[in-house]
Short mmCIF file of C-alpha atoms and ligand atoms in Angstrom, two decimals:
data_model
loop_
_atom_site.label_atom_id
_atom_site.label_comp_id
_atom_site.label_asym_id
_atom_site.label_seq_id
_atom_site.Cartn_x
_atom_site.Cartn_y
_atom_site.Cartn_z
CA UNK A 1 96.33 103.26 113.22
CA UNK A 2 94.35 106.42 112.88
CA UNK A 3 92.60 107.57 109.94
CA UNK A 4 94.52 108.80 106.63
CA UNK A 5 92.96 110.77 103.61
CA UNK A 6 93.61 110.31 99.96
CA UNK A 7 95.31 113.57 99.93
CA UNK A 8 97.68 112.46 102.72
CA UNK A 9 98.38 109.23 100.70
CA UNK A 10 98.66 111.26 97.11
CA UNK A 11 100.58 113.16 98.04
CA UNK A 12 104.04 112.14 99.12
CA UNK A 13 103.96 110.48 95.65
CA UNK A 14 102.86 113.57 93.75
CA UNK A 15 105.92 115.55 95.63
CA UNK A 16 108.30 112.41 95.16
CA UNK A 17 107.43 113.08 90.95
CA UNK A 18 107.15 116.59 91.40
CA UNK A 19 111.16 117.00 92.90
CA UNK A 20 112.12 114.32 90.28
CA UNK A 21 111.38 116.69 87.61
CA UNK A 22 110.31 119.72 87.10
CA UNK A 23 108.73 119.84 83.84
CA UNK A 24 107.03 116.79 84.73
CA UNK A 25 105.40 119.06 87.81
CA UNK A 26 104.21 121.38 86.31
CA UNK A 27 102.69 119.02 83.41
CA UNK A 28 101.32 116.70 85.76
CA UNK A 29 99.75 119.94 88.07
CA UNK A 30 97.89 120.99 84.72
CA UNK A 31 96.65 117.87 83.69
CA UNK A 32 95.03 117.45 87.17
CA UNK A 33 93.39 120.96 87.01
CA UNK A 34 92.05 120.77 83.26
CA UNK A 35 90.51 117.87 84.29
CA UNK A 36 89.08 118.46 87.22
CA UNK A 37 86.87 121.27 85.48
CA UNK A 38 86.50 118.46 82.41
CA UNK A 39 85.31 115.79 84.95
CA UNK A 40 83.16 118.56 87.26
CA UNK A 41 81.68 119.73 83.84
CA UNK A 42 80.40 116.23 82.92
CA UNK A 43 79.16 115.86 86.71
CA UNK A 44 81.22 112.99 87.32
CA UNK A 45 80.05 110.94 90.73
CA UNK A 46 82.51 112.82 93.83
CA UNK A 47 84.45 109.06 94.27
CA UNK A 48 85.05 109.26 90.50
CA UNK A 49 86.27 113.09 90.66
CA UNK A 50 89.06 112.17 93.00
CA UNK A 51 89.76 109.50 91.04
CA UNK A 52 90.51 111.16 88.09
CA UNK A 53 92.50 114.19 90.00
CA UNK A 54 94.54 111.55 91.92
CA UNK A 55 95.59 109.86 88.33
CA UNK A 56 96.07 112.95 86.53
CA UNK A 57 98.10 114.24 88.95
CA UNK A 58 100.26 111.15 88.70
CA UNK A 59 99.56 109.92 85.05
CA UNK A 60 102.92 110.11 84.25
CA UNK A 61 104.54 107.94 86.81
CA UNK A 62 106.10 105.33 85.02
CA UNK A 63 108.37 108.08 83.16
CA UNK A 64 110.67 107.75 86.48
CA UNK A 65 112.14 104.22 85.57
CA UNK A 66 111.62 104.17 81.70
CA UNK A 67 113.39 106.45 79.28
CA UNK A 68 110.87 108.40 77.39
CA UNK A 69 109.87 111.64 79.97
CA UNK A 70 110.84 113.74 76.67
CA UNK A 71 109.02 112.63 74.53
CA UNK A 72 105.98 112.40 76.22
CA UNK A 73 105.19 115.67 77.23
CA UNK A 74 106.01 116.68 73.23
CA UNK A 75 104.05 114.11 71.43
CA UNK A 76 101.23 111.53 71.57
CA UNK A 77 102.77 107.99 72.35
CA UNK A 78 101.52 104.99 71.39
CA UNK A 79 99.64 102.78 73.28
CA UNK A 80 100.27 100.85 75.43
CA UNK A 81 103.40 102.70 75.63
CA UNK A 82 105.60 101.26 78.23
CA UNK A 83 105.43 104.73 80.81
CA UNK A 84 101.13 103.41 80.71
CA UNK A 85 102.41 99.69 81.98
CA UNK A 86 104.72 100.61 83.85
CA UNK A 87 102.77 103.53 85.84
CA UNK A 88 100.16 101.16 86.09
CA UNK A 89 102.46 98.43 87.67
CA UNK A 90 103.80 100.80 90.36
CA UNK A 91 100.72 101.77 91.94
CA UNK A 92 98.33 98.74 91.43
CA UNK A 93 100.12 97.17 94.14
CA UNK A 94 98.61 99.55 96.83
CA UNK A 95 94.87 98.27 96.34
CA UNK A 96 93.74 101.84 97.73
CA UNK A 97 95.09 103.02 94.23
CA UNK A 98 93.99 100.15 92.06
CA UNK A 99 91.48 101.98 90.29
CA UNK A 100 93.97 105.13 89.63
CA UNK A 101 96.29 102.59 88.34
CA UNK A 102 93.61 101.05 85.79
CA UNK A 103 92.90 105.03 85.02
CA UNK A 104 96.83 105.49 84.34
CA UNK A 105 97.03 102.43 82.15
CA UNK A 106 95.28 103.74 79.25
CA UNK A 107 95.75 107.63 79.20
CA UNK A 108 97.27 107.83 76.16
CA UNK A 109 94.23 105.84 74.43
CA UNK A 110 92.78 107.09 71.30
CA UNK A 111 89.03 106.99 71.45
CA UNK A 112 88.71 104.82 68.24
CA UNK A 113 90.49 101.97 69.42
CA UNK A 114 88.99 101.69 72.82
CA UNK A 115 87.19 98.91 71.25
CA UNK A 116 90.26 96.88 70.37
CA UNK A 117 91.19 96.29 73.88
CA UNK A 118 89.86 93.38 76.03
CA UNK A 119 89.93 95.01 78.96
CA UNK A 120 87.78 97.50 80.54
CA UNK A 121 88.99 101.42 79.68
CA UNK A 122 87.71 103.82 82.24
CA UNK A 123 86.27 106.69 81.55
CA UNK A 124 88.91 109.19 83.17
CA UNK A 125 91.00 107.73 81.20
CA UNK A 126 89.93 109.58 78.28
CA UNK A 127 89.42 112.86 80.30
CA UNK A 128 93.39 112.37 81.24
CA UNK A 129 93.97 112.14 77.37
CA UNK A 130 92.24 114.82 76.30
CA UNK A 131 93.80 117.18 79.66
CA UNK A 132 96.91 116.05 78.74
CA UNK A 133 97.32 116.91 75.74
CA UNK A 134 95.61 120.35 75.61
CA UNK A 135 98.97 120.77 78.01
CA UNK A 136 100.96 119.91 75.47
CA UNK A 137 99.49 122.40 72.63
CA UNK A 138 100.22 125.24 75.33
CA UNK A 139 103.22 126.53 74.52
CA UNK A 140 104.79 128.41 77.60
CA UNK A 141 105.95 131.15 76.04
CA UNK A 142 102.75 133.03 74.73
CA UNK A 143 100.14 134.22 77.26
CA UNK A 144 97.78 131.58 77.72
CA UNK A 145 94.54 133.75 77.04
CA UNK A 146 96.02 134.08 73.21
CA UNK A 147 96.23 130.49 72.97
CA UNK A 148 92.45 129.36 73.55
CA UNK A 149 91.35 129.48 70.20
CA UNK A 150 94.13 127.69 68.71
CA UNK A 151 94.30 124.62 71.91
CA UNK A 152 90.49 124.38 71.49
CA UNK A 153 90.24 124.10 67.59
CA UNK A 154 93.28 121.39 67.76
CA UNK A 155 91.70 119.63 70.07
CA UNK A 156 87.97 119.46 68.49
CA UNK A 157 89.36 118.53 65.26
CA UNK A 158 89.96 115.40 67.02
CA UNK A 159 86.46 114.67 68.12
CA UNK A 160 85.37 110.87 67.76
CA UNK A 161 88.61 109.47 66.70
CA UNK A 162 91.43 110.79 69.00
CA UNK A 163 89.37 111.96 71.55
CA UNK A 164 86.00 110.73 73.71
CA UNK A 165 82.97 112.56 71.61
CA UNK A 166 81.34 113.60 75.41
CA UNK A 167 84.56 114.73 77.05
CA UNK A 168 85.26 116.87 74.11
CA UNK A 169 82.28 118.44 74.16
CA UNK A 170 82.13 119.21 77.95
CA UNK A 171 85.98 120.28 76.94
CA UNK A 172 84.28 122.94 74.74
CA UNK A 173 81.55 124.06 77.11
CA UNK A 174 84.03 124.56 80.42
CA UNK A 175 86.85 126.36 78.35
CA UNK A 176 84.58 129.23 76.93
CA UNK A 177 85.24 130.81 80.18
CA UNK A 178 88.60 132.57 81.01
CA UNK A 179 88.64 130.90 84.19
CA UNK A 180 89.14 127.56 83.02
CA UNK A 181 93.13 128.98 81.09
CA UNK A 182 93.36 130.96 84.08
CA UNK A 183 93.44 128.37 86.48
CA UNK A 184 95.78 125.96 84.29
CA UNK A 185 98.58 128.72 85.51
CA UNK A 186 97.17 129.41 88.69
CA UNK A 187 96.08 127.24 90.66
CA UNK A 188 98.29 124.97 92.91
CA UNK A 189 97.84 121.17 93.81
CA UNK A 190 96.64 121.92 97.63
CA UNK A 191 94.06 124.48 95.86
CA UNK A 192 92.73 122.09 93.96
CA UNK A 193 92.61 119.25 96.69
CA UNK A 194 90.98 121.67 98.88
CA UNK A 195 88.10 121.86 96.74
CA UNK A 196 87.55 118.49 96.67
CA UNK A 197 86.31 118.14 100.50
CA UNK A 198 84.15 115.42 100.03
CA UNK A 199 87.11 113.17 100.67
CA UNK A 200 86.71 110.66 102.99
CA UNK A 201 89.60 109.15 105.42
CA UNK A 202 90.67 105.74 105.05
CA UNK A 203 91.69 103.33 107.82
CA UNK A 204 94.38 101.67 106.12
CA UNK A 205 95.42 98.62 107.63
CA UNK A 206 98.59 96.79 108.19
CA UNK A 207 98.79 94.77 104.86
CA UNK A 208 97.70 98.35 103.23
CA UNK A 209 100.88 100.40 104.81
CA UNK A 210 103.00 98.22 103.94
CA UNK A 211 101.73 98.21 100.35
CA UNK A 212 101.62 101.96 100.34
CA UNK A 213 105.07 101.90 101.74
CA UNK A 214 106.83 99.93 99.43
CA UNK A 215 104.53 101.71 96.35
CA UNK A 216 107.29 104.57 97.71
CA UNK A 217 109.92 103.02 98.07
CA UNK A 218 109.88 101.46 94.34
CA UNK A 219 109.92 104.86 92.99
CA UNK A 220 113.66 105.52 94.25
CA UNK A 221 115.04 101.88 94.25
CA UNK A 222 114.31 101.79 90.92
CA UNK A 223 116.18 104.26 89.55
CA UNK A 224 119.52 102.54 90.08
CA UNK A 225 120.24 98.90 89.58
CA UNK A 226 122.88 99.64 92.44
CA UNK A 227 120.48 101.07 95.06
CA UNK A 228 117.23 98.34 93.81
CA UNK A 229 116.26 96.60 97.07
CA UNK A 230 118.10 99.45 99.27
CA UNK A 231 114.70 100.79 100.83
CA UNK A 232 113.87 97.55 100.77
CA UNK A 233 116.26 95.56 102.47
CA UNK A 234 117.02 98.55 105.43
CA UNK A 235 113.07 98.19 105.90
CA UNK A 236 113.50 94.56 106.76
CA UNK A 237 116.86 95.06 108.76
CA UNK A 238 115.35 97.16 110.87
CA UNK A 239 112.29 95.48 111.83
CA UNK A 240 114.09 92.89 112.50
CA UNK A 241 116.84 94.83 114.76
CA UNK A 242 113.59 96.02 116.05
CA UNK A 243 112.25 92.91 117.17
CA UNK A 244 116.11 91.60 118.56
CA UNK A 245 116.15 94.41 120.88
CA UNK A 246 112.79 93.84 122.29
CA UNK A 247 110.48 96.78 120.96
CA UNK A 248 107.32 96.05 120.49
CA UNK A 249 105.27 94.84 117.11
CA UNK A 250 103.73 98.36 116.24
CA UNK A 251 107.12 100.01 116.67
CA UNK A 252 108.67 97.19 114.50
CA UNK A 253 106.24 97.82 112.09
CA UNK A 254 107.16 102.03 112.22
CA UNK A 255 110.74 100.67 111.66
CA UNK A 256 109.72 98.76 108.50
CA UNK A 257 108.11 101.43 106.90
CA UNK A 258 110.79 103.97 107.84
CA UNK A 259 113.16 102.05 106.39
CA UNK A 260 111.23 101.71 103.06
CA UNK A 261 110.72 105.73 103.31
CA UNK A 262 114.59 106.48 104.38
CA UNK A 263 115.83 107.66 101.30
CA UNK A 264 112.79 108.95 99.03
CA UNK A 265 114.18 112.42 98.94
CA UNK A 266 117.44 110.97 96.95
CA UNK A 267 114.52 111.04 94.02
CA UNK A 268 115.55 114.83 93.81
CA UNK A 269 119.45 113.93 93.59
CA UNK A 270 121.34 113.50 90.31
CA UNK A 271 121.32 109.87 90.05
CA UNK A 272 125.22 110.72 88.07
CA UNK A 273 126.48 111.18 91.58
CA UNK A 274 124.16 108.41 93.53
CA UNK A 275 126.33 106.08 90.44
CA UNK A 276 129.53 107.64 90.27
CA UNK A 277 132.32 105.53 90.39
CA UNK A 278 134.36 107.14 92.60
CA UNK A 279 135.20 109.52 95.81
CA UNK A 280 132.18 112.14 95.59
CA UNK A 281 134.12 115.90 95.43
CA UNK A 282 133.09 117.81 98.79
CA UNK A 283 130.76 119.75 96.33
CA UNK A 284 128.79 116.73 95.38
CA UNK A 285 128.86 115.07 98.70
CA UNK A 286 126.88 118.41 99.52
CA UNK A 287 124.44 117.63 96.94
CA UNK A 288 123.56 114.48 98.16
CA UNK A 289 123.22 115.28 101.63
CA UNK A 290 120.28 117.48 100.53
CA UNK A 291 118.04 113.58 100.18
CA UNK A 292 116.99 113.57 104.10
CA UNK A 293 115.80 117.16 103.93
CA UNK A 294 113.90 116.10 100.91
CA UNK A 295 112.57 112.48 102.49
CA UNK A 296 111.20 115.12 105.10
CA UNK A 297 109.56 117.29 102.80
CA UNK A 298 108.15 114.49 100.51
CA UNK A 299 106.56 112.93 103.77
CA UNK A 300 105.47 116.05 105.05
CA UNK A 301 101.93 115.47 104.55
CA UNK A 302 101.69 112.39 106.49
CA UNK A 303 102.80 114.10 110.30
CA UNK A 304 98.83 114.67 110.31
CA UNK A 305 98.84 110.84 111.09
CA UNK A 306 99.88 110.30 114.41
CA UNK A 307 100.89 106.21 113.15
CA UNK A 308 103.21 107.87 110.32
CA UNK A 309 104.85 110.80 112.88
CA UNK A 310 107.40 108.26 114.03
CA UNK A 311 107.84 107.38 111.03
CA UNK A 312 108.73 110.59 109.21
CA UNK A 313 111.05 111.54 112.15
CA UNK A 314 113.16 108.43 111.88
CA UNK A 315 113.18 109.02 107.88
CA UNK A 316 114.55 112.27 107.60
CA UNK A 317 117.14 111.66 111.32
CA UNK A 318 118.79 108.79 109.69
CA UNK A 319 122.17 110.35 109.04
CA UNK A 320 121.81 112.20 111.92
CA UNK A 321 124.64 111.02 114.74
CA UNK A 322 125.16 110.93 118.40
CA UNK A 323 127.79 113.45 118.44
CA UNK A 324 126.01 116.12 116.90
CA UNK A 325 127.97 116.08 113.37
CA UNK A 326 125.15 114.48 111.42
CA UNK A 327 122.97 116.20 109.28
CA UNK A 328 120.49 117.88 108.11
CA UNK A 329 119.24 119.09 111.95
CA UNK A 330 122.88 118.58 113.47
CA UNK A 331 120.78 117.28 116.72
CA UNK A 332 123.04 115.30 119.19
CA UNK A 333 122.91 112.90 122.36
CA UNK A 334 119.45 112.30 123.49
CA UNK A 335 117.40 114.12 120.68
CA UNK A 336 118.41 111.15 118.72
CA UNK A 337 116.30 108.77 119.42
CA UNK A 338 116.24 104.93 119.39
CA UNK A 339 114.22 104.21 116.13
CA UNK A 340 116.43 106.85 114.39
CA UNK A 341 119.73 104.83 115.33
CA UNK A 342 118.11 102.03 114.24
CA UNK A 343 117.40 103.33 110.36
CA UNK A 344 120.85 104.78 110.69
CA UNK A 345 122.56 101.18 111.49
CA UNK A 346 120.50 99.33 109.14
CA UNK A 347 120.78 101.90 106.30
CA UNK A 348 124.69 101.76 107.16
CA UNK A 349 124.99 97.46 107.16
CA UNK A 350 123.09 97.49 104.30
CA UNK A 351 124.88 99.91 101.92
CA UNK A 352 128.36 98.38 102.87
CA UNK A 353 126.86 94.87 102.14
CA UNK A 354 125.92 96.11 97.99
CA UNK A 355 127.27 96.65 95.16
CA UNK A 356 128.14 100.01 94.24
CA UNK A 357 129.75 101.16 91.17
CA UNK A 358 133.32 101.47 92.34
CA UNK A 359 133.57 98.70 94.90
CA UNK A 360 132.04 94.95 95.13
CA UNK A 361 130.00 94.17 98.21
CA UNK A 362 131.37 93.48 102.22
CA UNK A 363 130.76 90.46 103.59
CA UNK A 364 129.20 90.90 106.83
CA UNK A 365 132.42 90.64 109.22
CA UNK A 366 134.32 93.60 107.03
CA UNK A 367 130.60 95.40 106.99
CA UNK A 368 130.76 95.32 111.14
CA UNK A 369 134.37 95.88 111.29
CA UNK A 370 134.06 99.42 109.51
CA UNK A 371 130.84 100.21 111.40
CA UNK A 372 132.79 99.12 114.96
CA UNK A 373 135.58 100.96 114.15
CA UNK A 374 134.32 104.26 112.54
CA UNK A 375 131.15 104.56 113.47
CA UNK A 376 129.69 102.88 116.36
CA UNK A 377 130.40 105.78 118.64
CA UNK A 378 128.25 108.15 116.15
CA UNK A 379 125.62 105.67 116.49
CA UNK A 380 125.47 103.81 120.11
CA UNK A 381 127.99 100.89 120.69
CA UNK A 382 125.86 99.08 123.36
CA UNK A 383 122.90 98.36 120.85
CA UNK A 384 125.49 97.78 118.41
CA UNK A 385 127.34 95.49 120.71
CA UNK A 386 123.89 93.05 121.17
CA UNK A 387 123.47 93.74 116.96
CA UNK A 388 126.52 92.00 116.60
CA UNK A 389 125.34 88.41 118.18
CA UNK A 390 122.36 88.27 115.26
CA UNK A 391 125.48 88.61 111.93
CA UNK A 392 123.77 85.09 110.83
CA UNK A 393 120.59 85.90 110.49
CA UNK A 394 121.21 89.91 109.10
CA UNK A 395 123.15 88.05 106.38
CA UNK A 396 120.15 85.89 105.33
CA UNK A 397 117.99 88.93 105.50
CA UNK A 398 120.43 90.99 103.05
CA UNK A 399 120.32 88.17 101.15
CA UNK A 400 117.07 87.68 100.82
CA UNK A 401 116.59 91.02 99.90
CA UNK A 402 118.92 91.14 97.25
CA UNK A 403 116.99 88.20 95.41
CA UNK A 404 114.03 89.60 95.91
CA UNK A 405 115.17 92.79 94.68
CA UNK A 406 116.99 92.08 91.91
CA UNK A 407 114.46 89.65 90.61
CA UNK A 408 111.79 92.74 90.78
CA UNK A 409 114.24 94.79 89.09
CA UNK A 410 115.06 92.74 86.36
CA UNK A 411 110.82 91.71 85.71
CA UNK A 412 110.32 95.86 85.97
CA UNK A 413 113.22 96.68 83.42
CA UNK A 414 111.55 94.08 81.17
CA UNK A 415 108.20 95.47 81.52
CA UNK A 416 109.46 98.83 80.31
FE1 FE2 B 501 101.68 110.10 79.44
FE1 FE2 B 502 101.46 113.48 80.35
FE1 FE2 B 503 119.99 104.81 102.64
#
């Protein structure tokens, strides 16, 4: 696998957030670029610089599965307040990000009870408090200039007990300038990466994609308990399809992570249609078909990878069909290529064998008989037709998956 750059890793999450909500975009944009001038002030090591970028522009993560994204960007929550844990939890399975998640974990920590906690708090932490908040005392409707007395008083009134003594004072020295509000409004996320060139690339190897994968994947599964394990389990079928029809173990591997990718752009859907019990109107179907554009988009940044190219494709083809009246591309006949009819059959199999809010799950002969009879021409009946001899073993693997999920689910739900 070729080499792969924090940016390139940061940011198919940041966009997955970003088309999730908007007010949580452009809060999370501003807390990156307040402190990036906070940390560049206090001449924080490079390593620890895009560190503390990388978190703030994701700090508020956890908001995606637990209900409190209103609140948060109003007032100061407690801590540990369950969007901290569960932030944390999401990305400190991808070891790449373990240190963002530690930095995540305690950004809403007041400076006097640092102490109280038995675990390390790092010091970006703090800057992310402070950033974050001098967001919040913004108000969007007065010009920003007219607002730096008032943010920076409000915020030094705090010094020593809400907020870090040193980052408030670097706070104080960085925002005299004009520059420093300016940018707040200004400047965009790929800006702000750009100036951070000392970024190195990262080999990331297989154990590491697949953690980075399913770090993705988590954020959209989650959302529903009717679509947990989804990404998951369409990951798995398809490797596994993969493997039946002979492909070899690096495109196997593509077909895993594809299938955990599929459907990250349904992040920007209304999940009252993903759960709506019922016929979608052709109005809403629309909507939703908007999710593989959006899987494109949201993976974007990771076509400079050769590895992930594949992958990308195959995410944002998969409801694309053989006869040309798929969508979002419409492409037909041999444009559609074999790892794409793979995602599309797995994705298919898989959604007919859950649970969805106006029907119970197929068993796997009904599941085949619906694809056979309305679909396998959209997809390719001779792969289908060899599919079909392996119905024992895709029904372990959807089960499986469905424990699995379900179990991760339930612990996640808990957490928050
Ligand atoms: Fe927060
Ligand atoms: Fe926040
Ligand atoms: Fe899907």
């Amino acid at each position: 696998m070729d080499k792969i750059s924090l940016k390139e890793l940061a940011f198919p999450i940041i966009k997955a957030i970003d088309s999730f909500n908007y007010l949580l975009k452009s809060h999370q944009r501003r807390t990156a670029v307040i402190s990036y001038h906070i940390g560049k002030e206090l001449g924080l090591p490079c390593g620890d610089i895009a560190e503390l970028v990388v978190a703030a522009a994701m700090h508020d993560i956890g908001a995606l599965s637990v209900q409190e994204r209103d609140t948060l960007i109003k007032e100061d929550v407690e801590n540990p307040s369950p969007h901290c844990l569960m932030g944390y939890k999401m990305l400190s399975m991808f070891d790449i990000f373990s240190g963002i998640a530690k930095i995540i974990r305690h950004h809403h920590i007041r400076y006097e009870d640092a102490g109280k906690y038995n675990e390390e708090i790092r010091f970006q932490s703090h800057i992310i408090h402070l950033a974050d908040r001098v967001d919040i005392y913004l108000s969007p409707d007065q010009f920003i200039l007219n607002q730096k007395a008032r943010v920076t008083a409000s915020i030094l009134e705090k010094k020593g007990t809400v907020f870090h003594p040193d980052v408030c004072d670097a706070f104080e020295r960085v925002s005299r300038a004009d520059i420093f509000w300016i940018e707040i409004n200004n400047l965009t996320m790929e800006q702000l990466f750009s100036r951070m060139n000392f970024l190195s690339s990262i080999e990331l190897n297989r154990e590491q994609i697949d953690q980075f994968a399913l770090t993705i994947s988590r954020i959209i599964d989650f959302r529903s308990r009717f679509t947990a394990g989804h990404a998951y389990t369409v990951g798995r079928l398809a490797q596994f399809i993969g493997q039946v029809l002979g492909l070899d173990d690096d495109m196997c591997e593509k077909l895993l992570i594809a299938g955990y990718f599929h459907d990250i752009g349904k992040i920007g859907i209304d999940t009252a249609y993903i759960e709506k019990c019922g016929q979608l109107t052709d109005e809403e179907y629309n909507m939703v078909k908007l999710h593989c554009y959006y899987s494109g988009q949201i993976l974007s940044e990771l076509n400079s990878s050769e590895w992930f190219r594949d992958v990308v494709k195959w995410s944002q083809h998969h409801h694309e069909r053989l006869t040309g009246n798929g969508y979002p591309f419409a492409i037909k006949g041999e444009e559609i290529d074999t790892g794409t009819k793979i995602i599309a059959f797995s994705d298919m199999i898989s959604a007919l064998m859950e649970d969805r809010p106006y029907r119970k799950r197929m068993s796997i002969d009904t599941a085949f008989d619906i694809i056979d009879r309305y679909a396998a021409e959209n997809i390719d009946p001779d792969m289908i037709k060899i599919i079909d001899r392996y119905k024992a073993e895709i029904e372990t693997i959807v089960d499986q998956c469905k424990q699995r999920a379900e179990s991760c689910y339930d612990e996640s739900v808990e957490y928050a």
